[in-house]
Short mmCIF file of C-alpha atoms in Angstrom, two decimals:
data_model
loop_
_atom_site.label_atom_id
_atom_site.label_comp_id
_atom_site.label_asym_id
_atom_site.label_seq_id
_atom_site.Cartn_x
_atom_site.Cartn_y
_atom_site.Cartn_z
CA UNK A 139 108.59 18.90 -86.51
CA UNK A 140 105.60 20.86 -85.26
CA UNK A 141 105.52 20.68 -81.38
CA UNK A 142 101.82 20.38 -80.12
CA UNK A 143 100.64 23.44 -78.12
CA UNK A 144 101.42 22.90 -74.08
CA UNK A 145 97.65 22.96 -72.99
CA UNK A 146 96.97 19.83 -75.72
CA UNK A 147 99.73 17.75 -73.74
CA UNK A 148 98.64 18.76 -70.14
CA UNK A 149 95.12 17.54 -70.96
CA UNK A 150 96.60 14.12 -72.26
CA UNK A 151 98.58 13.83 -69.45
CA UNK A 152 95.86 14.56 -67.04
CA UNK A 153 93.80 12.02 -68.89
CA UNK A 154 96.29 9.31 -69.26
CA UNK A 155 96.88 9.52 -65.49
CA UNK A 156 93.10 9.65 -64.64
CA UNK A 157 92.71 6.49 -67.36
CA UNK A 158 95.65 4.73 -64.98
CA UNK A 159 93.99 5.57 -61.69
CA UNK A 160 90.40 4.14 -62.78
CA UNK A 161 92.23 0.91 -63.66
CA UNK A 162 94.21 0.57 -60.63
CA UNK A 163 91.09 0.81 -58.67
CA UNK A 164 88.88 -2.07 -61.04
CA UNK A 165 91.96 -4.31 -60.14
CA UNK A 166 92.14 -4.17 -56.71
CA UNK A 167 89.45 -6.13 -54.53
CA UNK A 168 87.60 -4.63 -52.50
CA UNK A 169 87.91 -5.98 -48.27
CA UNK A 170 85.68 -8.70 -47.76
CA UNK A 171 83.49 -7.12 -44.43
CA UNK A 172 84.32 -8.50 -41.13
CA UNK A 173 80.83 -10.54 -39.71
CA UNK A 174 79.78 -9.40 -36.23
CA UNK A 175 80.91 -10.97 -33.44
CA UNK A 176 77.45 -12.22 -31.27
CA UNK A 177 78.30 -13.47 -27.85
CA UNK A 178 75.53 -14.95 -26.06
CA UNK A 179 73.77 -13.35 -23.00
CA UNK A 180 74.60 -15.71 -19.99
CA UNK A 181 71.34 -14.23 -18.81
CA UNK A 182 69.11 -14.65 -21.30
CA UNK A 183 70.06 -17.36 -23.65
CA UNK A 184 67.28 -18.90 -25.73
CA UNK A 185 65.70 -22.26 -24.46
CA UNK A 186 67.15 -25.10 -26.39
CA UNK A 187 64.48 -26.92 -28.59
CA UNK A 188 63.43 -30.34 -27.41
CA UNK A 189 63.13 -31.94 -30.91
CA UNK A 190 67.09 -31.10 -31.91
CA UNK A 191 67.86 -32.34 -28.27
CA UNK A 192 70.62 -35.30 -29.26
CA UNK A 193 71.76 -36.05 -25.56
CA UNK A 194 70.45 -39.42 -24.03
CA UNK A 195 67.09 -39.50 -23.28
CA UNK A 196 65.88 -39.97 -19.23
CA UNK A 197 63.72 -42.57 -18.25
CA UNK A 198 61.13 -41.13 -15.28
CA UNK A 199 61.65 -43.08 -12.07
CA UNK A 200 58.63 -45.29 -11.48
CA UNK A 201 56.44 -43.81 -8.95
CA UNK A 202 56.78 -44.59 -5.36
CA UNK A 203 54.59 -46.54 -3.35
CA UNK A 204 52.14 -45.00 -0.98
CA UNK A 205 53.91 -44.31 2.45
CA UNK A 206 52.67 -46.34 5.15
CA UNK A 207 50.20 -44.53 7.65
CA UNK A 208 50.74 -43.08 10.68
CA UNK A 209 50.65 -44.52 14.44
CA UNK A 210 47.68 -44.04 15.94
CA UNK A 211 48.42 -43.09 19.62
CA UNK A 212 46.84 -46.14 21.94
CA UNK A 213 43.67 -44.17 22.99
CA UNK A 214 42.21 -44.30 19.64
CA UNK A 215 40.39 -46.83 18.24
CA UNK A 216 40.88 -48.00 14.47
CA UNK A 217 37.97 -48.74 12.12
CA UNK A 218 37.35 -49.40 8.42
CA UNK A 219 33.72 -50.41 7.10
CA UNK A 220 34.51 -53.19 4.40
CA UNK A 221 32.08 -55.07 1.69
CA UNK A 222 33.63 -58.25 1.83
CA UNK A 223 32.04 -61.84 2.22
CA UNK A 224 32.81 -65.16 3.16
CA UNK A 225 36.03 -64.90 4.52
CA UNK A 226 38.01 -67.28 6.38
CA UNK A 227 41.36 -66.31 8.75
CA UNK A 228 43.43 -69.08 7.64
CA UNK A 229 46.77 -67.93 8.70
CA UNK A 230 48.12 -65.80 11.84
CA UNK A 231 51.82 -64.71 11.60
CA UNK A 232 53.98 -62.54 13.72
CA UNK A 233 57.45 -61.15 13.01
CA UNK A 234 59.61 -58.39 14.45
CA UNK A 235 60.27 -55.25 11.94
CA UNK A 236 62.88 -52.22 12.66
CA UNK A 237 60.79 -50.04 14.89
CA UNK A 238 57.52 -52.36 15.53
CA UNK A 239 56.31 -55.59 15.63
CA UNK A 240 53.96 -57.08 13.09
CA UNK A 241 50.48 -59.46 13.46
CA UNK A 242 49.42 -61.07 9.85
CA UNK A 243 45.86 -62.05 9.37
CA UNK A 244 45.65 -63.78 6.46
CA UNK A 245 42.46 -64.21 4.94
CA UNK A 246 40.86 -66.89 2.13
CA UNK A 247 37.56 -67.68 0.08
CA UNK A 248 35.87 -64.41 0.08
CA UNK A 249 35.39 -61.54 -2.15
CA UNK A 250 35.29 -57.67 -1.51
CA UNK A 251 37.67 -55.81 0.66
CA UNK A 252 37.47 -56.96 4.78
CA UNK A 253 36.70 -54.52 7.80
CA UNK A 254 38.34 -53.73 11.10
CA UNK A 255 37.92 -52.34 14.19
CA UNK A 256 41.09 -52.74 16.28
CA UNK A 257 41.88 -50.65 19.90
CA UNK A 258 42.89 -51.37 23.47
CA UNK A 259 40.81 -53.00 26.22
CA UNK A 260 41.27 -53.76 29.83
CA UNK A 261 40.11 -57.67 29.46
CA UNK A 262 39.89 -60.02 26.26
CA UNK A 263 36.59 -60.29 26.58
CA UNK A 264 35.18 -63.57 24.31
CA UNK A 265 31.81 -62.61 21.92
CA UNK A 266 28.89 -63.77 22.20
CA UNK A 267 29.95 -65.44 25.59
CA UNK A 268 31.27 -62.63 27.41
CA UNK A 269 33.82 -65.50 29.39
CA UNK A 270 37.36 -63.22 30.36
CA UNK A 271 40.07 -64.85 28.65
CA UNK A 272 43.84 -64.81 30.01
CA UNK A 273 46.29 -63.40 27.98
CA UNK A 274 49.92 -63.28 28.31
CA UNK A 275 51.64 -59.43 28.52
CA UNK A 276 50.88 -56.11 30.10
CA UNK A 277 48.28 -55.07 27.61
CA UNK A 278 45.48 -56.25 25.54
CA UNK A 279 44.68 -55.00 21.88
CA UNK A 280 41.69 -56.31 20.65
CA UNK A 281 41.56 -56.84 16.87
CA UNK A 282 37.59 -57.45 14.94
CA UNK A 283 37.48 -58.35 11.14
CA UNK A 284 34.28 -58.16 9.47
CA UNK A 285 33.13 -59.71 5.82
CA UNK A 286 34.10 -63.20 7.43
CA UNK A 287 32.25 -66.53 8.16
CA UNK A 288 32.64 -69.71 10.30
CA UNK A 289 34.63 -72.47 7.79
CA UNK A 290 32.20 -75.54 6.21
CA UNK A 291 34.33 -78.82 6.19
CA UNK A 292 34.71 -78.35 2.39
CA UNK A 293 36.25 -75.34 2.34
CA UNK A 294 39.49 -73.36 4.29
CA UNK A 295 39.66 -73.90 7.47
CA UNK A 296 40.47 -70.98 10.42
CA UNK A 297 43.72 -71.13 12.09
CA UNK A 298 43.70 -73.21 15.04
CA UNK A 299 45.56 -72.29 18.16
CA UNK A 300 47.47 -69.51 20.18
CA UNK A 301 50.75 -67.73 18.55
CA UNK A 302 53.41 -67.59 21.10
CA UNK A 303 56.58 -65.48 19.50
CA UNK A 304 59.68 -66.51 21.34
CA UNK A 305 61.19 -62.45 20.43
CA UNK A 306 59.72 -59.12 20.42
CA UNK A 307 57.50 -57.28 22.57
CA UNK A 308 54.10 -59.54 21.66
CA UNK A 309 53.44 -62.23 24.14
CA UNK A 310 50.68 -63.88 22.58
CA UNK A 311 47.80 -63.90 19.75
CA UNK A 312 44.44 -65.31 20.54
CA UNK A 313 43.60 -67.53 17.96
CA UNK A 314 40.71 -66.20 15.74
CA UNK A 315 37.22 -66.73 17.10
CA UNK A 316 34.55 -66.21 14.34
CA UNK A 317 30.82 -65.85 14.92
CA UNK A 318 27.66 -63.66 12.72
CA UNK A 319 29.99 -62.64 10.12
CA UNK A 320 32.87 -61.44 12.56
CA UNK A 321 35.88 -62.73 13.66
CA UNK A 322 37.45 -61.60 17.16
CA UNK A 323 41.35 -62.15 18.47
CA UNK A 324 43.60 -60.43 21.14
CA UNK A 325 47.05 -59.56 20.83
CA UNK A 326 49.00 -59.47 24.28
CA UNK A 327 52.26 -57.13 24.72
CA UNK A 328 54.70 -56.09 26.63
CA UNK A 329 55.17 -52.89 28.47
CA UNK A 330 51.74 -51.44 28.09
CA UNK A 331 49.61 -49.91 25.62
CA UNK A 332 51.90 -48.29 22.72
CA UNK A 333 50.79 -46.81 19.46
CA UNK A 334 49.47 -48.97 16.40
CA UNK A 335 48.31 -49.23 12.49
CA UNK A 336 46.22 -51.42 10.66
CA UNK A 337 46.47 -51.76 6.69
CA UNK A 338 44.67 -54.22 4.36
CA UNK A 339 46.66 -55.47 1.55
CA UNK A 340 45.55 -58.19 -1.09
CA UNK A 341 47.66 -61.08 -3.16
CA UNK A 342 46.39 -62.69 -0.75
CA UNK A 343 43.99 -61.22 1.33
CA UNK A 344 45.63 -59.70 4.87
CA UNK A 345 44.82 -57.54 7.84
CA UNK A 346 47.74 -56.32 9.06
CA UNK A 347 48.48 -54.82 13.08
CA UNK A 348 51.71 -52.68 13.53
CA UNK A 349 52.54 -52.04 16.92
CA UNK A 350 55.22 -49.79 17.51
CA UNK A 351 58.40 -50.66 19.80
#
């Protein structure tokens, strides 16, 4: 048998192995890479978007109503130029309130918004005939509404006679006196002048005093 020369087999060997190697390599997988962790900034992360927002949707509160004005302080006088007409002060109400005490002028028949002029006196003095009326308490606020008229048998008819409250600090309300498109009342109270408010507010018509306790 002829033996094959020693450098012939050392070359087969070294290529059988090498064959081997290549194949053990092809059938081994290679490690799938790890993905990055990302851990979000607590700093900076990204606004969320409204449109993919699933959470429950809020409803805006309605809107709050206007805050009530101030108290004048009792030197002052009040005023407010109106465009109404034809007015008639059908109602006077009074009622007690946390912190003041309330007069109600209602008002009926006209259109456009009424005036006022409302501040302290020393005497309820009656327009046009400048007679000194009496009124109960320690001080006298007189209260004017313009845009009003003197009532025709047909239609509402002013509010007759004095208020007397039996609580609170207001003694008395002089009935509404109306003459040339004005109509005149005094409001008498307790303990002296004290600071006030006047507010016109419709459905229905009303002039409203707030004097504070």
């Amino acid at each position: 048998m002829t033996v094959p020369p020693r450098p012939l087999v050392a070359a087969a060997v070294a290529a059988t192995l090498l064959t081997l190697t290549a194949c053990g390599r092809d059938a081994t997988p290679a490690p799938s890479a790890t993905p990055p962790t990302v851990t979000p900034s607590a700093t900076s992360a990204p606004p969320s978007d409204p449109a993919l927002t699933t959470g429950p949707t809020t409803v805006p509160s309605p809107a709050a109503e206007p805050a009530e004005a101030a108290f004048a302080p009792p030197g002052m006088e009040l005023t407010q130029e109106g465009d109404a007409l034809g007015y008639v002060v059908t109602q006077v109400r009074v009622g007690e309130h946390p912190g003041f005490d309330r007069v109600v002028y209602e008002l009926t028949g006209g259109e456009g918004t009424p005036g006022y002029r409302v501040g302290w006196v020393d005497q309820a003095v009656e327009d046009p005939t400048g007679e000194v009326r009496p009124v109960d308490g320690d001080a006298i606020l007189q209260v004017w509404l313009t845009g009003t008229t003197y009532p025709l048998e047909s239609g509402p008819q002013e509010h007759a006679g004095d208020v007397r409250p039996d609580t609170g600090d207001i003694e008395q309300v002089v009935r509404p006196l109306t003459f040339e498109g004005m109509t005149q009342s005094f409001v008498g109270v307790d303990d002296g002048p004290r600071p006030f408010r006047v507010s016109v507010l419709q459905d229905p018509v009303r002039v409203v005093v707030d004097l504070e306790d």
